[in-house]
Coordinates of C-alpha atoms in Angstrom, one line a residue:
M1 CA -0.2 -0.1 0.2
A2 CA 1.6 3.4 -1.0
P3 CA 1.9 6.0 1.7
R4 CA -1.1 8.5 2.0
D5 CA 1.5 11.4 1.1
L6 CA 2.6 10.0 -2.0
E7 CA -1.0 9.2 -3.4
D8 CA -1.9 12.8 -2.4
A9 CA 1.5 14.2 -4.2
I10 CA 0.6 12.2 -7.6
A11 CA -3.2 13.5 -7.4
Q12 CA -1.7 17.3 -7.3
Y13 CA 1.0 16.8 -10.0
I14 CA -1.4 15.0 -12.4
F15 CA -4.2 18.1 -11.9
D16 CA -1.6 20.6 -11.9
E17 CA 1.4 19.4 -14.0
T18 CA 0.2 17.2 -16.7
P19 CA -2.5 17.8 -19.8
I20 CA -5.9 18.1 -19.4
Y21 CA -6.4 14.9 -21.8
L22 CA -4.0 12.3 -22.6
I23 CA -4.4 9.3 -25.3
Y24 CA -4.5 6.0 -23.6
I25 CA -2.4 4.1 -26.2
P26 CA -3.8 0.6 -25.9
E27 CA -7.3 1.7 -26.8
M28 CA -6.4 4.9 -28.8
K29 CA -8.8 7.0 -26.9
L30 CA -8.8 10.2 -24.9
V31 CA -9.0 10.1 -20.9
R32 CA -9.2 12.6 -18.5
R33 CA -7.1 13.5 -15.9
D34 CA -9.1 11.5 -13.5
V35 CA -8.9 8.4 -15.4
A36 CA -4.9 9.0 -15.6
L37 CA -4.7 9.3 -11.9
R38 CA -6.3 5.9 -11.2
H39 CA -3.9 4.4 -13.6
F40 CA -1.0 6.1 -11.9
L41 CA -2.2 5.4 -8.3
T42 CA -2.2 1.7 -9.1
A43 CA 1.2 1.9 -10.4
V44 CA 2.8 2.9 -7.2
R45 CA 1.1 0.6 -5.1
D46 CA 4.4 -1.3 -5.0
V47 CA 5.9 1.8 -3.1
T48 CA 6.0 1.2 0.7
E49 CA 6.9 3.6 3.5
E50 CA 10.1 1.7 4.2
D51 CA 11.0 2.6 0.6
I52 CA 10.8 6.1 1.3
Q53 CA 12.4 5.9 4.3
I54 CA 15.4 4.1 2.8
Q55 CA 15.8 6.6 -0.1
C56 CA 15.8 9.7 2.5
A57 CA 18.6 7.9 4.4
E58 CA 20.5 6.8 1.3
L59 CA 20.2 9.9 -0.8
R60 CA 20.1 12.2 2.2
L61 CA 17.2 14.0 1.0
S62 CA 13.9 15.2 2.8
R63 CA 10.8 13.1 2.4
E64 CA 9.4 15.7 0.4
N65 CA 12.2 15.5 -2.2
V66 CA 11.9 11.6 -2.3
I67 CA 8.2 11.7 -2.7
S68 CA 8.6 14.3 -5.6
N69 CA 11.3 12.1 -7.4
V70 CA 9.0 9.1 -7.1
V71 CA 6.0 10.9 -8.5
R72 CA 8.1 12.3 -11.7
K73 CA 9.7 8.8 -12.4
R74 CA 6.2 7.1 -12.1
V75 CA 3.7 9.5 -13.6
R76 CA 5.1 9.2 -17.7
Y77 CA 3.9 10.4 -20.9
A78 CA 5.1 10.8 -24.2
I79 CA 4.6 14.2 -26.2
F80 CA 4.3 14.9 -30.0
S81 CA 6.0 17.7 -31.7
H82 CA 5.4 18.1 -35.6
R83 CA 4.3 20.2 -38.1
W84 CA 0.3 20.3 -39.2
L85 CA -0.8 19.0 -42.1
S86 CA -2.9 21.4 -44.3
E87 CA -5.7 18.9 -43.7
G88 CA -6.4 15.5 -42.5
E89 CA -5.4 15.9 -38.7
V90 CA -7.1 13.9 -36.1
T91 CA -9.5 16.3 -34.0
Y92 CA -10.5 16.2 -30.6
Q93 CA -13.9 15.5 -31.9
E94 CA -13.1 12.6 -33.8
M95 CA -10.9 11.1 -30.7
T96 CA -13.9 11.5 -28.5
G97 CA -16.4 10.1 -30.7
M98 CA -18.3 13.2 -31.0
V99 CA -18.0 12.8 -34.9
Q100 CA -17.0 9.9 -36.8
L101 CA -13.2 9.8 -37.8
S102 CA -13.4 11.2 -41.4
D103 CA -10.8 8.8 -43.1
P104 CA -8.9 6.1 -41.1
D105 CA -6.2 6.2 -43.5
S106 CA -5.5 9.5 -43.7
Q107 CA -2.1 11.0 -43.6
G108 CA -3.1 12.9 -40.1
F109 CA -4.3 9.5 -38.6
K110 CA -1.4 7.3 -39.8
K111 CA 0.9 10.0 -38.2
L112 CA -0.9 9.9 -35.0
Q113 CA -0.7 6.1 -34.9
S114 CA 3.0 6.3 -35.8
F115 CA 3.8 8.6 -32.7
C116 CA 1.8 6.2 -30.3
E117 CA 3.5 3.0 -31.5
V118 CA 6.9 4.8 -30.9
A119 CA 5.6 5.9 -27.6
S120 CA 4.6 2.6 -26.6
K121 CA 8.0 1.0 -27.7
H122 CA 9.4 3.2 -25.1
G123 CA 7.3 1.7 -22.6
L124 CA 4.6 4.5 -22.2
T125 CA 1.1 3.9 -21.8
F126 CA -0.2 7.6 -22.3
A127 CA 0.8 10.3 -24.9
W128 CA -0.4 13.8 -26.1
S129 CA -0.7 15.5 -29.3
D130 CA -1.6 19.1 -29.6
T131 CA -3.9 18.0 -32.7
C132 CA -6.5 16.1 -30.8
C133 CA -5.8 16.3 -27.4
I134 CA -7.3 19.8 -27.1
D135 CA -10.9 20.7 -26.7
K136 CA -10.7 24.0 -29.3
T137 CA -14.5 24.5 -28.8
S138 CA -13.8 25.2 -25.0
S139 CA -12.3 28.7 -24.5
S140 CA -11.4 27.7 -20.9
E141 CA -9.7 24.6 -21.9
L142 CA -8.0 26.4 -24.8
D143 CA -6.6 29.0 -22.6
E144 CA -5.1 26.4 -20.0
S145 CA -3.5 24.3 -22.8
I146 CA -1.6 27.5 -24.2
R147 CA -0.5 28.9 -21.2
S148 CA 0.6 25.4 -20.0
M149 CA 2.2 23.8 -22.9
F150 CA 5.9 24.5 -22.1
K151 CA 5.3 22.9 -18.8
W152 CA 3.8 19.8 -20.4
Y153 CA 6.4 19.3 -22.7
R154 CA 9.0 19.9 -19.8
N155 CA 7.4 17.4 -17.6
S156 CA 7.0 14.6 -20.5
S157 CA 9.1 11.4 -20.0
I158 CA 9.9 12.0 -23.9
C159 CA 9.3 14.6 -26.8
I160 CA 8.9 12.5 -30.2
A161 CA 9.7 14.9 -32.9
Y162 CA 8.6 14.1 -36.4
L163 CA 10.5 15.9 -39.2
A164 CA 9.0 14.6 -42.3
Q165 CA 11.3 16.6 -44.7
T166 CA 14.5 15.0 -43.2
I167 CA 16.4 11.9 -44.0
R168 CA 19.3 12.3 -42.4
V169 CA 21.1 14.5 -39.6
A170 CA 22.8 16.8 -42.2
D171 CA 19.2 17.4 -43.6
L172 CA 17.9 19.1 -40.3
A173 CA 18.9 22.7 -41.7
K174 CA 16.5 22.5 -44.3
D175 CA 13.5 21.3 -42.1
L176 CA 10.6 23.6 -42.0
W177 CA 10.0 22.3 -38.3
F178 CA 12.9 24.7 -37.4
T179 CA 10.9 27.7 -38.9
R180 CA 7.7 27.3 -36.9
G181 CA 6.7 29.6 -33.9
W182 CA 5.4 26.8 -31.6
T183 CA 8.7 24.3 -32.2
L184 CA 11.1 26.6 -30.2
Q185 CA 9.6 25.7 -26.9
E186 CA 8.9 22.2 -28.0
L187 CA 12.8 22.0 -28.8
L188 CA 13.9 23.8 -25.4
A189 CA 11.5 22.5 -22.8
P190 CA 11.9 18.7 -23.1
K191 CA 14.8 17.3 -21.2
R192 CA 14.4 14.1 -23.6
L193 CA 14.0 14.6 -27.2
K194 CA 14.1 12.0 -29.7
F195 CA 13.8 13.0 -33.7
F196 CA 12.4 10.9 -36.3
G197 CA 12.7 11.5 -39.9
A198 CA 10.8 10.8 -43.2
G199 CA 9.3 7.2 -42.8
W200 CA 9.4 7.5 -39.3
A201 CA 13.0 6.3 -39.3
P202 CA 15.1 7.4 -36.4
L203 CA 17.8 9.9 -37.0
T204 CA 20.1 8.5 -34.4
M205 CA 20.6 5.4 -32.3
Q206 CA 20.7 7.8 -29.3
D207 CA 17.9 7.2 -26.8
N208 CA 18.2 11.0 -26.4
D209 CA 19.1 13.2 -29.4
K210 CA 20.1 16.1 -27.0
A211 CA 23.2 13.9 -25.9
D212 CA 24.0 13.2 -29.7
Y213 CA 27.2 15.6 -30.7
H214 CA 26.4 15.9 -34.2
V215 CA 22.6 16.7 -33.7
I216 CA 23.3 19.5 -31.1
K217 CA 26.1 21.0 -33.4
M218 CA 23.7 21.0 -36.4
I219 CA 20.7 22.5 -34.4
E220 CA 23.2 25.1 -32.8
R221 CA 24.1 26.0 -36.8
V222 CA 20.4 26.4 -37.6
T223 CA 19.0 28.0 -34.7
S224 CA 22.2 29.9 -33.2
I225 CA 21.1 28.5 -29.5
S226 CA 24.1 27.1 -27.7
S227 CA 24.4 23.5 -26.7
H228 CA 24.3 24.3 -22.9
E229 CA 20.9 26.0 -23.6
L230 CA 19.7 23.3 -25.7
N231 CA 20.3 20.7 -23.0
D232 CA 19.7 22.7 -19.8
F233 CA 17.3 25.5 -20.7
I234 CA 16.0 27.6 -17.8
P235 CA 13.0 29.7 -18.4
G236 CA 13.0 33.3 -17.3
S237 CA 13.1 36.7 -18.2
H238 CA 17.1 37.0 -18.3
D239 CA 18.7 37.4 -21.5
V240 CA 15.7 38.8 -23.3
A241 CA 16.9 40.3 -26.4
K242 CA 19.2 37.2 -27.3
R243 CA 16.1 34.9 -26.6
M244 CA 13.9 36.9 -28.9
T245 CA 16.2 36.5 -31.7
W246 CA 15.6 32.9 -31.4
A247 CA 12.1 33.5 -32.5
A248 CA 12.5 36.2 -34.9
N249 CA 12.6 34.0 -38.0
R250 CA 9.8 31.9 -37.0
R251 CA 6.3 31.9 -38.2
T252 CA 2.7 30.8 -37.0
T253 CA -0.5 30.8 -38.7
R254 CA -2.1 33.2 -36.1
G255 CA -0.4 36.3 -35.5
E256 CA -0.9 36.3 -31.8
D257 CA 0.8 32.9 -31.4
M258 CA 4.2 34.3 -32.1
A259 CA 3.9 36.1 -28.4
Y260 CA 1.9 33.3 -26.8
S261 CA 4.2 30.8 -27.9
L262 CA 7.2 32.5 -26.0
M263 CA 5.2 32.6 -22.6
G264 CA 6.8 29.4 -21.4
I265 CA 10.1 30.6 -22.7
F266 CA 10.1 34.0 -20.7
N267 CA 8.2 32.3 -17.6
V268 CA 5.1 34.6 -17.9
I269 CA 1.4 34.2 -18.0
L270 CA -0.7 36.1 -20.7
P271 CA -4.6 35.9 -21.0
I272 CA -5.3 34.5 -24.3
A273 CA -7.3 37.1 -26.6
Y274 CA -7.3 36.0 -30.4
G275 CA -8.2 38.8 -32.3
E276 CA -5.9 41.1 -30.8
G277 CA -3.5 40.9 -33.2
L278 CA 0.3 40.3 -33.2
E279 CA 1.3 43.7 -31.9
R280 CA -0.8 44.1 -29.0
A281 CA -0.1 40.3 -28.3
F282 CA 3.6 40.8 -28.2
F283 CA 3.5 44.5 -26.5
R284 CA 1.6 42.4 -23.6
L285 CA 4.3 39.8 -23.4
V286 CA 7.2 42.3 -23.3
E287 CA 5.1 44.3 -20.4
A288 CA 4.8 40.9 -18.4
I289 CA 8.5 40.4 -19.1
I290 CA 9.2 43.9 -17.8
Q291 CA 7.1 43.0 -14.4
T292 CA 9.7 40.1 -13.6
S293 CA 12.9 41.8 -15.1
D294 CA 15.2 44.9 -13.9
D295 CA 17.4 44.6 -17.0
L296 CA 17.6 47.0 -19.5
R297 CA 18.8 45.1 -22.2
I298 CA 15.1 44.3 -23.2
F299 CA 15.0 47.9 -24.8
N300 CA 17.9 47.2 -27.0
W301 CA 16.1 46.9 -30.3
A302 CA 15.7 48.9 -33.2
G303 CA 12.7 49.1 -36.0
R304 CA 8.9 49.9 -35.7
P305 CA 7.3 50.2 -32.2
A306 CA 4.2 48.3 -31.3
V307 CA 1.5 50.7 -32.1
T308 CA -1.3 50.0 -29.2
N309 CA -3.3 52.7 -27.2
H310 CA -0.5 52.6 -24.6
P311 CA 1.3 55.7 -24.8
S312 CA 5.1 54.6 -24.6
R313 CA 6.8 53.6 -27.9
A314 CA 9.7 52.0 -26.2
L315 CA 8.6 48.4 -26.8
P316 CA 8.8 46.8 -29.7
S317 CA 6.3 45.4 -32.5
S318 CA 7.7 41.9 -32.6
P319 CA 11.0 39.6 -32.1
R320 CA 12.4 40.6 -35.3
C321 CA 13.0 44.2 -34.0
Y322 CA 16.0 42.3 -31.8
V323 CA 17.8 41.1 -34.7
G324 CA 21.2 42.7 -35.8
Q325 CA 21.5 44.8 -32.4
P326 CA 24.7 45.3 -30.8
Y327 CA 25.8 43.0 -27.9
C328 CA 25.0 44.9 -24.3
P329 CA 26.4 43.7 -21.2
P330 CA 24.0 43.2 -18.2
I331 CA 23.0 46.4 -16.4
R332 CA 20.4 46.8 -14.0
R333 CA 18.3 49.7 -13.2
E334 CA 14.8 50.5 -11.7
F335 CA 12.1 51.2 -14.3
S336 CA 8.4 50.5 -14.6
L337 CA 5.7 50.7 -17.4
T338 CA 3.2 53.1 -16.4
N339 CA 0.2 54.7 -18.0
S340 CA 2.4 57.5 -19.0
G341 CA 4.9 55.3 -20.7
L342 CA 8.4 53.7 -19.8
R343 CA 9.3 55.5 -16.3
I344 CA 13.0 55.5 -16.1
K345 CA 15.6 57.8 -14.8
L346 CA 17.9 58.9 -17.1
L347 CA 21.1 61.3 -17.5
I348 CA 19.7 63.2 -20.5
L349 CA 22.5 64.8 -22.5
P350 CA 21.7 67.2 -25.1
A351 CA 22.5 66.3 -28.6
E352 CA 22.6 68.5 -31.8
L353 CA 22.0 66.8 -35.4
A354 CA 25.4 68.0 -37.2
S355 CA 24.5 66.0 -40.6
R356 CA 22.5 63.2 -41.9
T357 CA 23.0 61.0 -45.0
H358 CA 20.1 60.0 -47.6
D359 CA 21.9 57.4 -49.5
H360 CA 19.3 54.8 -50.5
V361 CA 22.2 52.3 -50.9
S362 CA 24.0 52.0 -47.4
P363 CA 22.2 52.3 -44.1
R364 CA 21.0 55.9 -43.3
Q365 CA 23.6 57.7 -40.7
A366 CA 23.3 60.9 -38.6
S367 CA 26.1 62.6 -36.7
F368 CA 25.4 64.2 -33.6
Q369 CA 27.5 66.2 -31.1
S370 CA 26.7 66.5 -27.2
E371 CA 28.3 69.5 -25.6
I372 CA 27.6 71.0 -22.0
D373 CA 28.7 74.2 -20.8
G374 CA 31.3 74.3 -23.8
V375 CA 32.8 71.0 -23.0
S376 CA 32.6 68.4 -25.4
I377 CA 30.9 65.1 -24.4
T378 CA 31.1 63.1 -27.4
D379 CA 30.7 63.2 -31.4
I380 CA 28.8 60.1 -32.5
S381 CA 27.3 58.5 -35.7
V382 CA 24.1 56.9 -35.6
T383 CA 22.5 54.5 -37.8
G384 CA 18.5 55.2 -38.2
D385 CA 15.9 57.6 -39.8
F386 CA 16.4 61.1 -38.5
L387 CA 14.4 64.0 -39.3
S388 CA 16.0 67.7 -39.5
Y389 CA 14.8 70.4 -36.9
G390 CA 11.4 71.5 -37.9
D391 CA 10.4 68.5 -39.7
P392 CA 6.8 67.2 -39.4
V393 CA 6.5 63.8 -37.4
Q394 CA 4.2 61.3 -39.1
D395 CA 2.7 59.6 -36.1
A396 CA -0.8 58.1 -36.6
T397 CA -1.2 58.4 -32.7
A398 CA -1.0 62.1 -32.6
D399 CA -3.9 64.3 -32.6
V400 CA -2.2 67.3 -34.2
D401 CA 0.7 67.9 -36.6
S402 CA 4.0 68.1 -34.6
I403 CA 7.5 68.7 -35.5
V404 CA 11.1 67.8 -34.5
S405 CA 12.6 70.1 -31.5
D406 CA 15.3 68.2 -29.8
Y407 CA 17.3 65.3 -29.7
A408 CA 19.1 63.9 -26.8
L409 CA 21.3 60.8 -25.3
G410 CA 19.5 59.4 -22.6
V411 CA 22.4 57.6 -20.6
W412 CA 21.3 54.9 -18.3
N413 CA 24.5 53.4 -17.2
Y414 CA 25.6 56.6 -15.5
V415 CA 26.9 56.0 -11.9
E416 CA 25.8 58.2 -8.9
T417 CA 28.5 59.0 -6.0
P418 CA 27.3 58.9 -2.4
S419 CA 26.0 62.5 -2.7
G420 CA 23.8 61.8 -5.7
D421 CA 25.9 63.5 -8.2
P422 CA 26.0 61.5 -11.5
V423 CA 29.3 60.6 -13.2
L424 CA 29.6 59.7 -16.9
P425 CA 31.7 56.1 -17.5
H426 CA 34.3 56.3 -20.2
N427 CA 32.0 53.8 -22.2
C428 CA 28.3 55.3 -22.2
L429 CA 25.4 53.3 -23.3
A430 CA 22.1 55.5 -24.0
F431 CA 18.8 55.7 -25.4
M432 CA 18.6 58.1 -28.6
L433 CA 15.7 60.2 -27.3
M434 CA 13.6 62.7 -29.5
R435 CA 11.1 65.4 -28.8
T436 CA 8.6 67.2 -30.8
V437 CA 6.8 70.4 -30.4
E438 CA 3.1 70.9 -31.5
P439 CA 0.9 73.9 -31.7
V440 CA -1.6 74.7 -28.9
P441 CA -4.3 77.3 -29.2
V442 CA -4.0 80.4 -27.1
M443 CA -6.7 82.4 -28.6
S444 CA -9.0 81.8 -31.1
S445 CA -6.7 82.7 -33.9
N446 CA -3.2 82.3 -31.9
Y447 CA -1.1 79.6 -31.1
H448 CA 2.2 78.5 -28.9
W449 CA 4.4 75.8 -29.3
S450 CA 4.3 73.1 -26.7
K451 CA 7.1 70.7 -26.1
N452 CA 5.9 67.2 -25.8
P453 CA 7.8 64.7 -23.5
W454 CA 11.0 62.8 -24.7
R455 CA 10.3 59.6 -26.5
K456 CA 13.0 56.8 -27.7
H457 CA 13.6 57.1 -31.3
S458 CA 12.3 54.0 -32.6
T459 CA 14.7 53.1 -35.4
T460 CA 17.7 53.0 -33.3
S461 CA 19.0 50.6 -30.9
F462 CA 21.3 51.4 -27.7
V463 CA 23.8 53.9 -28.6
E464 CA 27.3 53.4 -27.3
F465 CA 29.8 56.1 -27.1
Q466 CA 32.9 57.3 -25.1
T467 CA 33.3 60.6 -23.4
E468 CA 36.0 62.8 -24.8
F469 CA 37.1 64.6 -21.6
S470 CA 40.9 65.3 -22.0
P471 CA 43.3 66.5 -18.7
D472 CA 42.5 69.9 -19.6
H473 CA 38.8 69.4 -19.6
V474 CA 36.9 68.5 -16.5
C475 CA 33.3 67.4 -16.6
P476 CA 30.8 69.9 -16.0
P477 CA 28.3 69.2 -13.0
L478 CA 25.5 67.0 -14.4
K479 CA 23.0 66.7 -11.5
R480 CA 20.7 69.0 -13.3
F481 CA 20.8 66.6 -16.2
I482 CA 19.0 63.6 -14.5
E483 CA 15.4 63.3 -15.2
H484 CA 12.6 61.1 -14.5
V485 CA 11.0 60.5 -18.0
S486 CA 8.2 58.3 -19.4
I487 CA 9.6 57.4 -22.9

């Protein structure tokens, strides 16, 4: 008779950590968690109180840890990773008998059968596939499935990946499996991953292809993900910019899935709202990451900002905005996303636009000079689309016409002395900031120009520059240039 706390732990694990439905392979039918629970409770009847105590003594672990290990070893299921067919995949309704199976000889049913046969050969009784194990007519079950999918892949005993276009390891680079958005987490989450190619031939003789040197080196080359991260990936909000580049060239059928498929990788939760579009979904993803991170590298992007009803333009519109940006070391600074924008304390150095190029062949460049009290701070060249002073700004969110008024460097890696005075390091990292002015009516026929808040210049990533102080020039006091801004 299994100890009561072991049975309780199995029940909690199954209802909290495993899929809502599993395929019971011997009968090829879907079962709910309560059915799976009865099966696994039967499977641990041979575990006695004495067994638990022996493991606690031999492994020098707490009872809770020993029971957790037993649960994870006994509650086992296979999980499927594949590219969907354009038609013919087996549905939830067909698996539950709500509708008749459209074609028992379809490619979709044969694929599902082959997956279950492979799982059975690995000694498993249960399996999960995203084609038929989610009731997509239930919004609550669909939401739970999408939010939990990384966890389900992580907790599986083995992930069986079917690469229909691949015959040998050398073909991996050409397989479209590596171009799909959802397969990124299906690559990273499982501890044990086995690849099968065309005709369901295993690509290697390894039991776990994450342990195969040639497979891992090929995946490294295809995805730019290191072997360490492939084998020991830890979800979370660190290395955000780098992890975004892993997803940048992948595609999803629904735009919102580009954001939803990254939730598990960054260990955040979003309400699912199909119909909101990619940009709003991705904005919410980055917003959720910001709530768990103090690493400013999340803003090391360039391109088009997400256009939402939020006033900030400091958040990108897609993972592609992170591609090609210069490496930036980790740096921590307090910031928050408020209803006024990205709230952060910066050292704002005025920057004069000295020149700009309009070459359609090479990237557009602009030169800026920053000077305070006659002391040159830096001369820099920045890649991006810059307007001249007085040029109108095309902004779909603006209520009235505005024109460019000022540029500035918003330095965020400055150092504060004990007295609170800011000091510029030799190597500075900054946001490129832009401010506009717009006409505000004073009387019926008169206007005055009102300055708008600073905003991040959207087509530039972080700007890196070196200060130009010489022994004859001391940096002037900078405390007056410290501002809390909402960009």
